Protein backbone atom coordinates (compact mmCIF):
# COMPACT_ATOMS: atom_id res chain seq x y z
CA UNK A 1 0.00 0.00 0.00
CA UNK A 2 2.79 2.43 0.88
CA UNK A 3 4.49 1.87 -2.47
CA UNK A 4 1.19 2.62 -4.25
CA UNK A 5 0.68 5.82 -2.25
CA UNK A 6 4.25 6.84 -3.00
CA UNK A 7 3.69 6.23 -6.74
CA UNK A 8 0.63 8.49 -6.57
CA UNK A 9 2.71 11.32 -5.14
CA UNK A 10 1.67 11.25 -1.49
CA UNK A 11 4.28 13.40 0.31
CA UNK A 12 6.94 11.50 2.28
CA UNK A 13 5.93 13.01 5.64
CA UNK A 14 2.34 11.75 5.17
CA UNK A 15 3.62 8.34 4.07
CA UNK A 16 5.67 8.06 7.25
CA UNK A 17 2.66 9.09 9.35
CA UNK A 18 0.44 6.49 7.65
CA UNK A 19 3.09 3.79 8.05
CA UNK A 20 3.53 4.67 11.71
CA UNK A 21 -0.23 4.47 12.32
CA UNK A 22 -0.46 0.91 11.02
CA UNK A 23 2.96 -0.58 11.81
CA UNK A 24 3.20 -2.66 14.97
CA UNK A 25 -0.27 -1.80 16.22
CA UNK A 26 -1.48 -3.69 19.24
CA UNK A 27 -4.75 -3.86 21.14
CA UNK A 28 -6.39 -5.37 24.18
CA UNK A 29 -10.04 -6.16 24.83
CA UNK A 30 -11.68 -4.44 27.79
CA UNK A 31 -14.38 -6.53 29.49
CA UNK A 32 -16.23 -6.31 32.82
CA UNK A 33 -13.90 -9.09 34.03
CA UNK A 34 -10.77 -7.09 33.17
CA UNK A 35 -8.47 -6.48 30.25
CA UNK A 36 -7.14 -9.17 27.92
CA UNK A 37 -3.48 -9.58 27.14
CA UNK A 38 -2.21 -7.35 24.34
CA UNK A 39 -2.25 -8.83 20.85
CA UNK A 40 -0.98 -7.76 17.44
CA UNK A 41 -3.44 -6.32 14.93
CA UNK A 42 -2.65 -8.01 11.64
CA UNK A 43 -5.72 -7.05 9.57
CA UNK A 44 -4.36 -3.76 8.17
CA UNK A 45 -6.76 -0.88 7.58
CA UNK A 46 -10.10 -1.60 9.17
CA UNK A 47 -13.54 -0.51 7.96
CA UNK A 48 -14.54 2.67 9.76
CA UNK A 49 -10.99 3.97 9.99
CA UNK A 50 -10.82 7.66 9.02
CA UNK A 51 -8.30 6.97 6.26
CA UNK A 52 -10.13 3.88 5.00
CA UNK A 53 -11.99 5.52 2.06
CA UNK A 54 -8.90 7.38 0.87
CA UNK A 55 -6.59 4.37 1.09
CA UNK A 56 -9.17 2.04 -0.47
CA UNK A 57 -9.77 4.31 -3.47
CA UNK A 58 -6.04 4.79 -4.05
CA UNK A 59 -5.31 1.05 -3.96
CA UNK A 60 -8.40 0.15 -6.00
CA UNK A 61 -7.53 2.78 -8.63
CA UNK A 62 -4.06 1.26 -8.90
CA UNK A 63 -5.45 -2.28 -9.27
CA UNK A 64 -7.98 -1.18 -11.92
CA UNK A 65 -5.28 0.69 -13.82
CA UNK A 66 -3.12 -2.45 -13.82
CA UNK A 67 -6.06 -4.64 -14.92
CA UNK A 68 -6.93 -2.41 -17.86
CA UNK A 69 -3.37 -1.25 -18.70
CA UNK A 70 -4.09 0.58 -21.95
CA UNK A 71 -6.60 -1.95 -23.28
CA UNK A 72 -9.72 0.17 -22.78
CA UNK A 73 -10.85 -0.27 -26.38
CA UNK A 74 -10.30 -4.04 -26.38
CA UNK A 75 -12.12 -4.49 -23.07
CA UNK A 76 -15.18 -2.51 -24.13
CA UNK A 77 -14.61 0.87 -22.48
CA UNK A 78 -16.22 2.85 -25.25
CA UNK A 79 -19.23 5.11 -25.48
CA UNK A 80 -20.47 3.20 -28.51
CA UNK A 81 -21.59 -0.45 -28.60
CA UNK A 82 -18.81 -3.01 -28.60
CA UNK A 83 -17.64 -3.97 -32.06
CA UNK A 84 -16.09 -7.25 -31.02
CA UNK A 85 -16.96 -10.16 -28.77
CA UNK A 86 -13.37 -11.44 -28.72
CA UNK A 87 -12.92 -10.09 -25.18
CA UNK A 88 -15.82 -11.26 -23.07
CA UNK A 89 -16.86 -9.28 -19.99
CA UNK A 90 -15.69 -12.06 -17.71
CA UNK A 91 -12.11 -11.42 -18.89
CA UNK A 92 -12.17 -7.90 -17.43
CA UNK A 93 -13.73 -9.15 -14.19
CA UNK A 94 -11.03 -11.79 -13.81
CA UNK A 95 -8.24 -9.30 -14.59
CA UNK A 96 -9.62 -6.88 -11.99
CA UNK A 97 -9.89 -9.69 -9.41
CA UNK A 98 -6.32 -10.76 -10.14
CA UNK A 99 -4.83 -7.26 -9.83
CA UNK A 100 -6.86 -6.52 -6.69
CA UNK A 101 -5.62 -9.74 -5.08
CA UNK A 102 -2.02 -8.59 -5.66
CA UNK A 103 -2.64 -5.55 -3.44
CA UNK A 104 -4.67 -7.36 -0.79
CA UNK A 105 -8.21 -6.60 -1.99
CA UNK A 106 -10.79 -9.24 -2.80
CA UNK A 107 -14.23 -9.21 -4.36
CA UNK A 108 -17.16 -9.95 -2.04
CA UNK A 109 -19.39 -11.76 -4.52
CA UNK A 110 -22.34 -11.83 -2.07
CA UNK A 111 -22.41 -8.01 -1.98
CA UNK A 112 -21.63 -7.44 -5.67
CA UNK A 113 -24.33 -6.54 -8.19
CA UNK A 114 -23.71 -6.00 -11.89
CA UNK A 115 -25.33 -3.78 -14.49
CA UNK A 116 -24.33 -4.63 -18.05
CA UNK A 117 -24.38 -2.36 -21.10
CA UNK A 118 -23.75 -3.13 -24.76
CA UNK A 119 -23.87 -6.87 -24.13
CA UNK A 120 -26.18 -9.29 -25.89
CA UNK A 121 -29.15 -10.40 -23.76
CA UNK A 122 -28.10 -14.07 -24.00
CA UNK A 123 -24.59 -13.48 -22.66
CA UNK A 124 -23.16 -15.97 -20.20
CA UNK A 125 -23.38 -14.90 -16.55
CA UNK A 126 -20.44 -13.04 -15.03
CA UNK A 127 -18.57 -15.49 -12.85
CA UNK A 128 -15.77 -14.74 -10.39
CA UNK A 129 -12.48 -16.61 -10.47
CA UNK A 130 -13.83 -18.75 -7.60
CA UNK A 131 -16.88 -19.72 -9.70
CA UNK A 132 -19.53 -17.54 -8.03
CA UNK A 133 -22.11 -16.11 -10.42
CA UNK A 134 -22.62 -12.38 -9.82
CA UNK A 135 -26.18 -11.08 -9.46
CA UNK A 136 -27.21 -9.06 -12.52
CA UNK A 137 -29.63 -6.19 -11.86
CA UNK A 138 -31.22 -3.44 -13.93
CA UNK A 139 -30.53 -0.72 -11.33
CA UNK A 140 -28.95 -0.36 -7.88
CA UNK A 141 -28.40 2.29 -5.27
CA UNK A 142 -24.88 3.73 -4.90
CA UNK A 143 -24.02 6.50 -2.46
CA UNK A 144 -27.72 7.20 -1.95
CA UNK A 145 -28.69 7.47 -5.63
CA UNK A 146 -29.99 4.97 -8.16
CA UNK A 147 -27.36 4.28 -10.83
CA UNK A 148 -29.27 3.46 -14.00
CA UNK A 149 -32.04 6.05 -13.83
CA UNK A 150 -33.43 8.70 -11.54
CA UNK A 151 -36.95 7.25 -11.69
CA UNK A 152 -36.49 5.46 -8.33
CA UNK A 153 -35.14 8.65 -6.72
CA UNK A 154 -38.18 10.59 -7.91
CA UNK A 155 -40.58 7.93 -6.59
CA UNK A 156 -38.94 8.09 -3.17
CA UNK A 157 -38.92 11.90 -3.01
CA UNK A 158 -42.58 12.16 -4.06
CA UNK A 159 -43.78 9.92 -1.19
mmCIF file with all atom_site columns, C-alpha atoms in Angstrom:
data_model
loop_
_atom_site.group_PDB
_atom_site.id
_atom_site.type_symbol
_atom_site.label_atom_id
_atom_site.label_alt_id
_atom_site.label_comp_id
_atom_site.label_asym_id
_atom_site.label_entity_id
_atom_site.label_seq_id
_atom_site.pdbx_PDB_ins_code
_atom_site.Cartn_x
_atom_site.Cartn_y
_atom_site.Cartn_z
_atom_site.occupancy
_atom_site.B_iso_or_equiv
_atom_site.pdbx_formal_charge
_atom_site.auth_seq_id
_atom_site.auth_comp_id
_atom_site.auth_asym_id
_atom_site.auth_atom_id
_atom_site.pdbx_PDB_model_num
ATOM 1   C CA . UNK A 1 1   ? 0.000   0.000   0.000   1.00 0.00 ? 1   UNK A CA 1
ATOM 2   C CA . UNK A 1 2   ? 2.788   2.428   0.879   1.00 0.00 ? 2   UNK A CA 1
ATOM 3   C CA . UNK A 1 3   ? 4.485   1.869   -2.475  1.00 0.00 ? 3   UNK A CA 1
ATOM 4   C CA . UNK A 1 4   ? 1.193   2.622   -4.249  1.00 0.00 ? 4   UNK A CA 1
ATOM 5   C CA . UNK A 1 5   ? 0.677   5.821   -2.251  1.00 0.00 ? 5   UNK A CA 1
ATOM 6   C CA . UNK A 1 6   ? 4.255   6.835   -2.999  1.00 0.00 ? 6   UNK A CA 1
ATOM 7   C CA . UNK A 1 7   ? 3.689   6.235   -6.738  1.00 0.00 ? 7   UNK A CA 1
ATOM 8   C CA . UNK A 1 8   ? 0.625   8.495   -6.568  1.00 0.00 ? 8   UNK A CA 1
ATOM 9   C CA . UNK A 1 9   ? 2.709   11.315  -5.143  1.00 0.00 ? 9   UNK A CA 1
ATOM 10  C CA . UNK A 1 10  ? 1.668   11.248  -1.486  1.00 0.00 ? 10  UNK A CA 1
ATOM 11  C CA . UNK A 1 11  ? 4.282   13.404  0.309   1.00 0.00 ? 11  UNK A CA 1
ATOM 12  C CA . UNK A 1 12  ? 6.944   11.502  2.285   1.00 0.00 ? 12  UNK A CA 1
ATOM 13  C CA . UNK A 1 13  ? 5.929   13.008  5.640   1.00 0.00 ? 13  UNK A CA 1
ATOM 14  C CA . UNK A 1 14  ? 2.342   11.747  5.172   1.00 0.00 ? 14  UNK A CA 1
ATOM 15  C CA . UNK A 1 15  ? 3.619   8.339   4.066   1.00 0.00 ? 15  UNK A CA 1
ATOM 16  C CA . UNK A 1 16  ? 5.671   8.063   7.252   1.00 0.00 ? 16  UNK A CA 1
ATOM 17  C CA . UNK A 1 17  ? 2.656   9.089   9.349   1.00 0.00 ? 17  UNK A CA 1
ATOM 18  C CA . UNK A 1 18  ? 0.436   6.494   7.654   1.00 0.00 ? 18  UNK A CA 1
ATOM 19  C CA . UNK A 1 19  ? 3.088   3.788   8.048   1.00 0.00 ? 19  UNK A CA 1
ATOM 20  C CA . UNK A 1 20  ? 3.530   4.675   11.713  1.00 0.00 ? 20  UNK A CA 1
ATOM 21  C CA . UNK A 1 21  ? -0.232  4.471   12.324  1.00 0.00 ? 21  UNK A CA 1
ATOM 22  C CA . UNK A 1 22  ? -0.462  0.905   11.017  1.00 0.00 ? 22  UNK A CA 1
ATOM 23  C CA . UNK A 1 23  ? 2.964   -0.578  11.815  1.00 0.00 ? 23  UNK A CA 1
ATOM 24  C CA . UNK A 1 24  ? 3.203   -2.661  14.970  1.00 0.00 ? 24  UNK A CA 1
ATOM 25  C CA . UNK A 1 25  ? -0.273  -1.798  16.216  1.00 0.00 ? 25  UNK A CA 1
ATOM 26  C CA . UNK A 1 26  ? -1.478  -3.690  19.245  1.00 0.00 ? 26  UNK A CA 1
ATOM 27  C CA . UNK A 1 27  ? -4.750  -3.856  21.138  1.00 0.00 ? 27  UNK A CA 1
ATOM 28  C CA . UNK A 1 28  ? -6.393  -5.368  24.175  1.00 0.00 ? 28  UNK A CA 1
ATOM 29  C CA . UNK A 1 29  ? -10.041 -6.164  24.834  1.00 0.00 ? 29  UNK A CA 1
ATOM 30  C CA . UNK A 1 30  ? -11.684 -4.443  27.793  1.00 0.00 ? 30  UNK A CA 1
ATOM 31  C CA . UNK A 1 31  ? -14.381 -6.527  29.488  1.00 0.00 ? 31  UNK A CA 1
ATOM 32  C CA . UNK A 1 32  ? -16.228 -6.306  32.817  1.00 0.00 ? 32  UNK A CA 1
ATOM 33  C CA . UNK A 1 33  ? -13.903 -9.086  34.033  1.00 0.00 ? 33  UNK A CA 1
ATOM 34  C CA . UNK A 1 34  ? -10.775 -7.087  33.169  1.00 0.00 ? 34  UNK A CA 1
ATOM 35  C CA . UNK A 1 35  ? -8.467  -6.476  30.250  1.00 0.00 ? 35  UNK A CA 1
ATOM 36  C CA . UNK A 1 36  ? -7.144  -9.169  27.924  1.00 0.00 ? 36  UNK A CA 1
ATOM 37  C CA . UNK A 1 37  ? -3.476  -9.579  27.136  1.00 0.00 ? 37  UNK A CA 1
ATOM 38  C CA . UNK A 1 38  ? -2.210  -7.348  24.336  1.00 0.00 ? 38  UNK A CA 1
ATOM 39  C CA . UNK A 1 39  ? -2.247  -8.835  20.846  1.00 0.00 ? 39  UNK A CA 1
ATOM 40  C CA . UNK A 1 40  ? -0.977  -7.755  17.436  1.00 0.00 ? 40  UNK A CA 1
ATOM 41  C CA . UNK A 1 41  ? -3.437  -6.316  14.929  1.00 0.00 ? 41  UNK A CA 1
ATOM 42  C CA . UNK A 1 42  ? -2.651  -8.013  11.637  1.00 0.00 ? 42  UNK A CA 1
ATOM 43  C CA . UNK A 1 43  ? -5.716  -7.046  9.565   1.00 0.00 ? 43  UNK A CA 1
ATOM 44  C CA . UNK A 1 44  ? -4.359  -3.756  8.175   1.00 0.00 ? 44  UNK A CA 1
ATOM 45  C CA . UNK A 1 45  ? -6.756  -0.877  7.582   1.00 0.00 ? 45  UNK A CA 1
ATOM 46  C CA . UNK A 1 46  ? -10.104 -1.603  9.170   1.00 0.00 ? 46  UNK A CA 1
ATOM 47  C CA . UNK A 1 47  ? -13.535 -0.507  7.958   1.00 0.00 ? 47  UNK A CA 1
ATOM 48  C CA . UNK A 1 48  ? -14.543 2.670   9.757   1.00 0.00 ? 48  UNK A CA 1
ATOM 49  C CA . UNK A 1 49  ? -10.987 3.970   9.991   1.00 0.00 ? 49  UNK A CA 1
ATOM 50  C CA . UNK A 1 50  ? -10.823 7.657   9.022   1.00 0.00 ? 50  UNK A CA 1
ATOM 51  C CA . UNK A 1 51  ? -8.297  6.971   6.264   1.00 0.00 ? 51  UNK A CA 1
ATOM 52  C CA . UNK A 1 52  ? -10.126 3.883   4.999   1.00 0.00 ? 52  UNK A CA 1
ATOM 53  C CA . UNK A 1 53  ? -11.992 5.522   2.064   1.00 0.00 ? 53  UNK A CA 1
ATOM 54  C CA . UNK A 1 54  ? -8.896  7.383   0.869   1.00 0.00 ? 54  UNK A CA 1
ATOM 55  C CA . UNK A 1 55  ? -6.587  4.372   1.086   1.00 0.00 ? 55  UNK A CA 1
ATOM 56  C CA . UNK A 1 56  ? -9.170  2.045   -0.467  1.00 0.00 ? 56  UNK A CA 1
ATOM 57  C CA . UNK A 1 57  ? -9.775  4.308   -3.468  1.00 0.00 ? 57  UNK A CA 1
ATOM 58  C CA . UNK A 1 58  ? -6.039  4.789   -4.052  1.00 0.00 ? 58  UNK A CA 1
ATOM 59  C CA . UNK A 1 59  ? -5.307  1.054   -3.959  1.00 0.00 ? 59  UNK A CA 1
ATOM 60  C CA . UNK A 1 60  ? -8.399  0.146   -6.004  1.00 0.00 ? 60  UNK A CA 1
ATOM 61  C CA . UNK A 1 61  ? -7.534  2.783   -8.628  1.00 0.00 ? 61  UNK A CA 1
ATOM 62  C CA . UNK A 1 62  ? -4.064  1.265   -8.903  1.00 0.00 ? 62  UNK A CA 1
ATOM 63  C CA . UNK A 1 63  ? -5.453  -2.277  -9.266  1.00 0.00 ? 63  UNK A CA 1
ATOM 64  C CA . UNK A 1 64  ? -7.980  -1.184  -11.921 1.00 0.00 ? 64  UNK A CA 1
ATOM 65  C CA . UNK A 1 65  ? -5.281  0.692   -13.820 1.00 0.00 ? 65  UNK A CA 1
ATOM 66  C CA . UNK A 1 66  ? -3.119  -2.452  -13.821 1.00 0.00 ? 66  UNK A CA 1
ATOM 67  C CA . UNK A 1 67  ? -6.058  -4.637  -14.916 1.00 0.00 ? 67  UNK A CA 1
ATOM 68  C CA . UNK A 1 68  ? -6.926  -2.407  -17.858 1.00 0.00 ? 68  UNK A CA 1
ATOM 69  C CA . UNK A 1 69  ? -3.374  -1.252  -18.697 1.00 0.00 ? 69  UNK A CA 1
ATOM 70  C CA . UNK A 1 70  ? -4.092  0.585   -21.946 1.00 0.00 ? 70  UNK A CA 1
ATOM 71  C CA . UNK A 1 71  ? -6.598  -1.953  -23.284 1.00 0.00 ? 71  UNK A CA 1
ATOM 72  C CA . UNK A 1 72  ? -9.717  0.172   -22.778 1.00 0.00 ? 72  UNK A CA 1
ATOM 73  C CA . UNK A 1 73  ? -10.854 -0.268  -26.379 1.00 0.00 ? 73  UNK A CA 1
ATOM 74  C CA . UNK A 1 74  ? -10.303 -4.039  -26.375 1.00 0.00 ? 74  UNK A CA 1
ATOM 75  C CA . UNK A 1 75  ? -12.119 -4.489  -23.069 1.00 0.00 ? 75  UNK A CA 1
ATOM 76  C CA . UNK A 1 76  ? -15.184 -2.505  -24.132 1.00 0.00 ? 76  UNK A CA 1
ATOM 77  C CA . UNK A 1 77  ? -14.608 0.870   -22.475 1.00 0.00 ? 77  UNK A CA 1
ATOM 78  C CA . UNK A 1 78  ? -16.217 2.854   -25.251 1.00 0.00 ? 78  UNK A CA 1
ATOM 79  C CA . UNK A 1 79  ? -19.232 5.111   -25.482 1.00 0.00 ? 79  UNK A CA 1
ATOM 80  C CA . UNK A 1 80  ? -20.471 3.195   -28.512 1.00 0.00 ? 80  UNK A CA 1
ATOM 81  C CA . UNK A 1 81  ? -21.585 -0.448  -28.602 1.00 0.00 ? 81  UNK A CA 1
ATOM 82  C CA . UNK A 1 82  ? -18.808 -3.011  -28.604 1.00 0.00 ? 82  UNK A CA 1
ATOM 83  C CA . UNK A 1 83  ? -17.639 -3.966  -32.062 1.00 0.00 ? 83  UNK A CA 1
ATOM 84  C CA . UNK A 1 84  ? -16.091 -7.246  -31.024 1.00 0.00 ? 84  UNK A CA 1
ATOM 85  C CA . UNK A 1 85  ? -16.957 -10.159 -28.774 1.00 0.00 ? 85  UNK A CA 1
ATOM 86  C CA . UNK A 1 86  ? -13.372 -11.436 -28.722 1.00 0.00 ? 86  UNK A CA 1
ATOM 87  C CA . UNK A 1 87  ? -12.919 -10.089 -25.183 1.00 0.00 ? 87  UNK A CA 1
ATOM 88  C CA . UNK A 1 88  ? -15.824 -11.265 -23.067 1.00 0.00 ? 88  UNK A CA 1
ATOM 89  C CA . UNK A 1 89  ? -16.861 -9.279  -19.988 1.00 0.00 ? 89  UNK A CA 1
ATOM 90  C CA . UNK A 1 90  ? -15.694 -12.061 -17.707 1.00 0.00 ? 90  UNK A CA 1
ATOM 91  C CA . UNK A 1 91  ? -12.107 -11.418 -18.886 1.00 0.00 ? 91  UNK A CA 1
ATOM 92  C CA . UNK A 1 92  ? -12.174 -7.901  -17.427 1.00 0.00 ? 92  UNK A CA 1
ATOM 93  C CA . UNK A 1 93  ? -13.731 -9.148  -14.188 1.00 0.00 ? 93  UNK A CA 1
ATOM 94  C CA . UNK A 1 94  ? -11.026 -11.794 -13.806 1.00 0.00 ? 94  UNK A CA 1
ATOM 95  C CA . UNK A 1 95  ? -8.245  -9.302  -14.588 1.00 0.00 ? 95  UNK A CA 1
ATOM 96  C CA . UNK A 1 96  ? -9.617  -6.876  -11.987 1.00 0.00 ? 96  UNK A CA 1
ATOM 97  C CA . UNK A 1 97  ? -9.888  -9.687  -9.412  1.00 0.00 ? 97  UNK A CA 1
ATOM 98  C CA . UNK A 1 98  ? -6.319  -10.762 -10.142 1.00 0.00 ? 98  UNK A CA 1
ATOM 99  C CA . UNK A 1 99  ? -4.834  -7.263  -9.831  1.00 0.00 ? 99  UNK A CA 1
ATOM 100 C CA . UNK A 1 100 ? -6.862  -6.521  -6.691  1.00 0.00 ? 100 UNK A CA 1
ATOM 101 C CA . UNK A 1 101 ? -5.619  -9.737  -5.076  1.00 0.00 ? 101 UNK A CA 1
ATOM 102 C CA . UNK A 1 102 ? -2.020  -8.591  -5.660  1.00 0.00 ? 102 UNK A CA 1
ATOM 103 C CA . UNK A 1 103 ? -2.635  -5.551  -3.436  1.00 0.00 ? 103 UNK A CA 1
ATOM 104 C CA . UNK A 1 104 ? -4.666  -7.362  -0.790  1.00 0.00 ? 104 UNK A CA 1
ATOM 105 C CA . UNK A 1 105 ? -8.212  -6.601  -1.990  1.00 0.00 ? 105 UNK A CA 1
ATOM 106 C CA . UNK A 1 106 ? -10.793 -9.243  -2.797  1.00 0.00 ? 106 UNK A CA 1
ATOM 107 C CA . UNK A 1 107 ? -14.235 -9.210  -4.359  1.00 0.00 ? 107 UNK A CA 1
ATOM 108 C CA . UNK A 1 108 ? -17.158 -9.946  -2.038  1.00 0.00 ? 108 UNK A CA 1
ATOM 109 C CA . UNK A 1 109 ? -19.394 -11.759 -4.517  1.00 0.00 ? 109 UNK A CA 1
ATOM 110 C CA . UNK A 1 110 ? -22.338 -11.831 -2.075  1.00 0.00 ? 110 UNK A CA 1
ATOM 111 C CA . UNK A 1 111 ? -22.407 -8.006  -1.985  1.00 0.00 ? 111 UNK A CA 1
ATOM 112 C CA . UNK A 1 112 ? -21.633 -7.435  -5.669  1.00 0.00 ? 112 UNK A CA 1
ATOM 113 C CA . UNK A 1 113 ? -24.327 -6.545  -8.186  1.00 0.00 ? 113 UNK A CA 1
ATOM 114 C CA . UNK A 1 114 ? -23.707 -6.005  -11.891 1.00 0.00 ? 114 UNK A CA 1
ATOM 115 C CA . UNK A 1 115 ? -25.330 -3.784  -14.490 1.00 0.00 ? 115 UNK A CA 1
ATOM 116 C CA . UNK A 1 116 ? -24.329 -4.630  -18.051 1.00 0.00 ? 116 UNK A CA 1
ATOM 117 C CA . UNK A 1 117 ? -24.378 -2.357  -21.099 1.00 0.00 ? 117 UNK A CA 1
ATOM 118 C CA . UNK A 1 118 ? -23.755 -3.129  -24.764 1.00 0.00 ? 118 UNK A CA 1
ATOM 119 C CA . UNK A 1 119 ? -23.873 -6.869  -24.134 1.00 0.00 ? 119 UNK A CA 1
ATOM 120 C CA . UNK A 1 120 ? -26.179 -9.286  -25.888 1.00 0.00 ? 120 UNK A CA 1
ATOM 121 C CA . UNK A 1 121 ? -29.151 -10.398 -23.758 1.00 0.00 ? 121 UNK A CA 1
ATOM 122 C CA . UNK A 1 122 ? -28.104 -14.066 -24.001 1.00 0.00 ? 122 UNK A CA 1
ATOM 123 C CA . UNK A 1 123 ? -24.586 -13.481 -22.664 1.00 0.00 ? 123 UNK A CA 1
ATOM 124 C CA . UNK A 1 124 ? -23.158 -15.973 -20.204 1.00 0.00 ? 124 UNK A CA 1
ATOM 125 C CA . UNK A 1 125 ? -23.378 -14.904 -16.546 1.00 0.00 ? 125 UNK A CA 1
ATOM 126 C CA . UNK A 1 126 ? -20.437 -13.041 -15.026 1.00 0.00 ? 126 UNK A CA 1
ATOM 127 C CA . UNK A 1 127 ? -18.571 -15.489 -12.851 1.00 0.00 ? 127 UNK A CA 1
ATOM 128 C CA . UNK A 1 128 ? -15.775 -14.744 -10.394 1.00 0.00 ? 128 UNK A CA 1
ATOM 129 C CA . UNK A 1 129 ? -12.476 -16.614 -10.473 1.00 0.00 ? 129 UNK A CA 1
ATOM 130 C CA . UNK A 1 130 ? -13.829 -18.746 -7.597  1.00 0.00 ? 130 UNK A CA 1
ATOM 131 C CA . UNK A 1 131 ? -16.877 -19.719 -9.698  1.00 0.00 ? 131 UNK A CA 1
ATOM 132 C CA . UNK A 1 132 ? -19.532 -17.542 -8.026  1.00 0.00 ? 132 UNK A CA 1
ATOM 133 C CA . UNK A 1 133 ? -22.109 -16.107 -10.425 1.00 0.00 ? 133 UNK A CA 1
ATOM 134 C CA . UNK A 1 134 ? -22.624 -12.381 -9.819  1.00 0.00 ? 134 UNK A CA 1
ATOM 135 C CA . UNK A 1 135 ? -26.184 -11.079 -9.455  1.00 0.00 ? 135 UNK A CA 1
ATOM 136 C CA . UNK A 1 136 ? -27.215 -9.058  -12.517 1.00 0.00 ? 136 UNK A CA 1
ATOM 137 C CA . UNK A 1 137 ? -29.631 -6.188  -11.864 1.00 0.00 ? 137 UNK A CA 1
ATOM 138 C CA . UNK A 1 138 ? -31.221 -3.439  -13.930 1.00 0.00 ? 138 UNK A CA 1
ATOM 139 C CA . UNK A 1 139 ? -30.529 -0.716  -11.327 1.00 0.00 ? 139 UNK A CA 1
ATOM 140 C CA . UNK A 1 140 ? -28.949 -0.364  -7.880  1.00 0.00 ? 140 UNK A CA 1
ATOM 141 C CA . UNK A 1 141 ? -28.399 2.286   -5.270  1.00 0.00 ? 141 UNK A CA 1
ATOM 142 C CA . UNK A 1 142 ? -24.884 3.725   -4.904  1.00 0.00 ? 142 UNK A CA 1
ATOM 143 C CA . UNK A 1 143 ? -24.025 6.501   -2.456  1.00 0.00 ? 143 UNK A CA 1
ATOM 144 C CA . UNK A 1 144 ? -27.719 7.205   -1.953  1.00 0.00 ? 144 UNK A CA 1
ATOM 145 C CA . UNK A 1 145 ? -28.694 7.471   -5.632  1.00 0.00 ? 145 UNK A CA 1
ATOM 146 C CA . UNK A 1 146 ? -29.988 4.969   -8.162  1.00 0.00 ? 146 UNK A CA 1
ATOM 147 C CA . UNK A 1 147 ? -27.360 4.284   -10.832 1.00 0.00 ? 147 UNK A CA 1
ATOM 148 C CA . UNK A 1 148 ? -29.271 3.461   -14.002 1.00 0.00 ? 148 UNK A CA 1
ATOM 149 C CA . UNK A 1 149 ? -32.042 6.052   -13.833 1.00 0.00 ? 149 UNK A CA 1
ATOM 150 C CA . UNK A 1 150 ? -33.432 8.696   -11.539 1.00 0.00 ? 150 UNK A CA 1
ATOM 151 C CA . UNK A 1 151 ? -36.946 7.248   -11.686 1.00 0.00 ? 151 UNK A CA 1
ATOM 152 C CA . UNK A 1 152 ? -36.490 5.462   -8.331  1.00 0.00 ? 152 UNK A CA 1
ATOM 153 C CA . UNK A 1 153 ? -35.144 8.647   -6.719  1.00 0.00 ? 153 UNK A CA 1
ATOM 154 C CA . UNK A 1 154 ? -38.179 10.586  -7.911  1.00 0.00 ? 154 UNK A CA 1
ATOM 155 C CA . UNK A 1 155 ? -40.584 7.935   -6.593  1.00 0.00 ? 155 UNK A CA 1
ATOM 156 C CA . UNK A 1 156 ? -38.939 8.085   -3.168  1.00 0.00 ? 156 UNK A CA 1
ATOM 157 C CA . UNK A 1 157 ? -38.918 11.904  -3.006  1.00 0.00 ? 157 UNK A CA 1
ATOM 158 C CA . UNK A 1 158 ? -42.584 12.159  -4.062  1.00 0.00 ? 158 UNK A CA 1
ATOM 159 C CA . UNK A 1 159 ? -43.779 9.925   -1.188  1.00 0.00 ? 159 UNK A CA 1
#
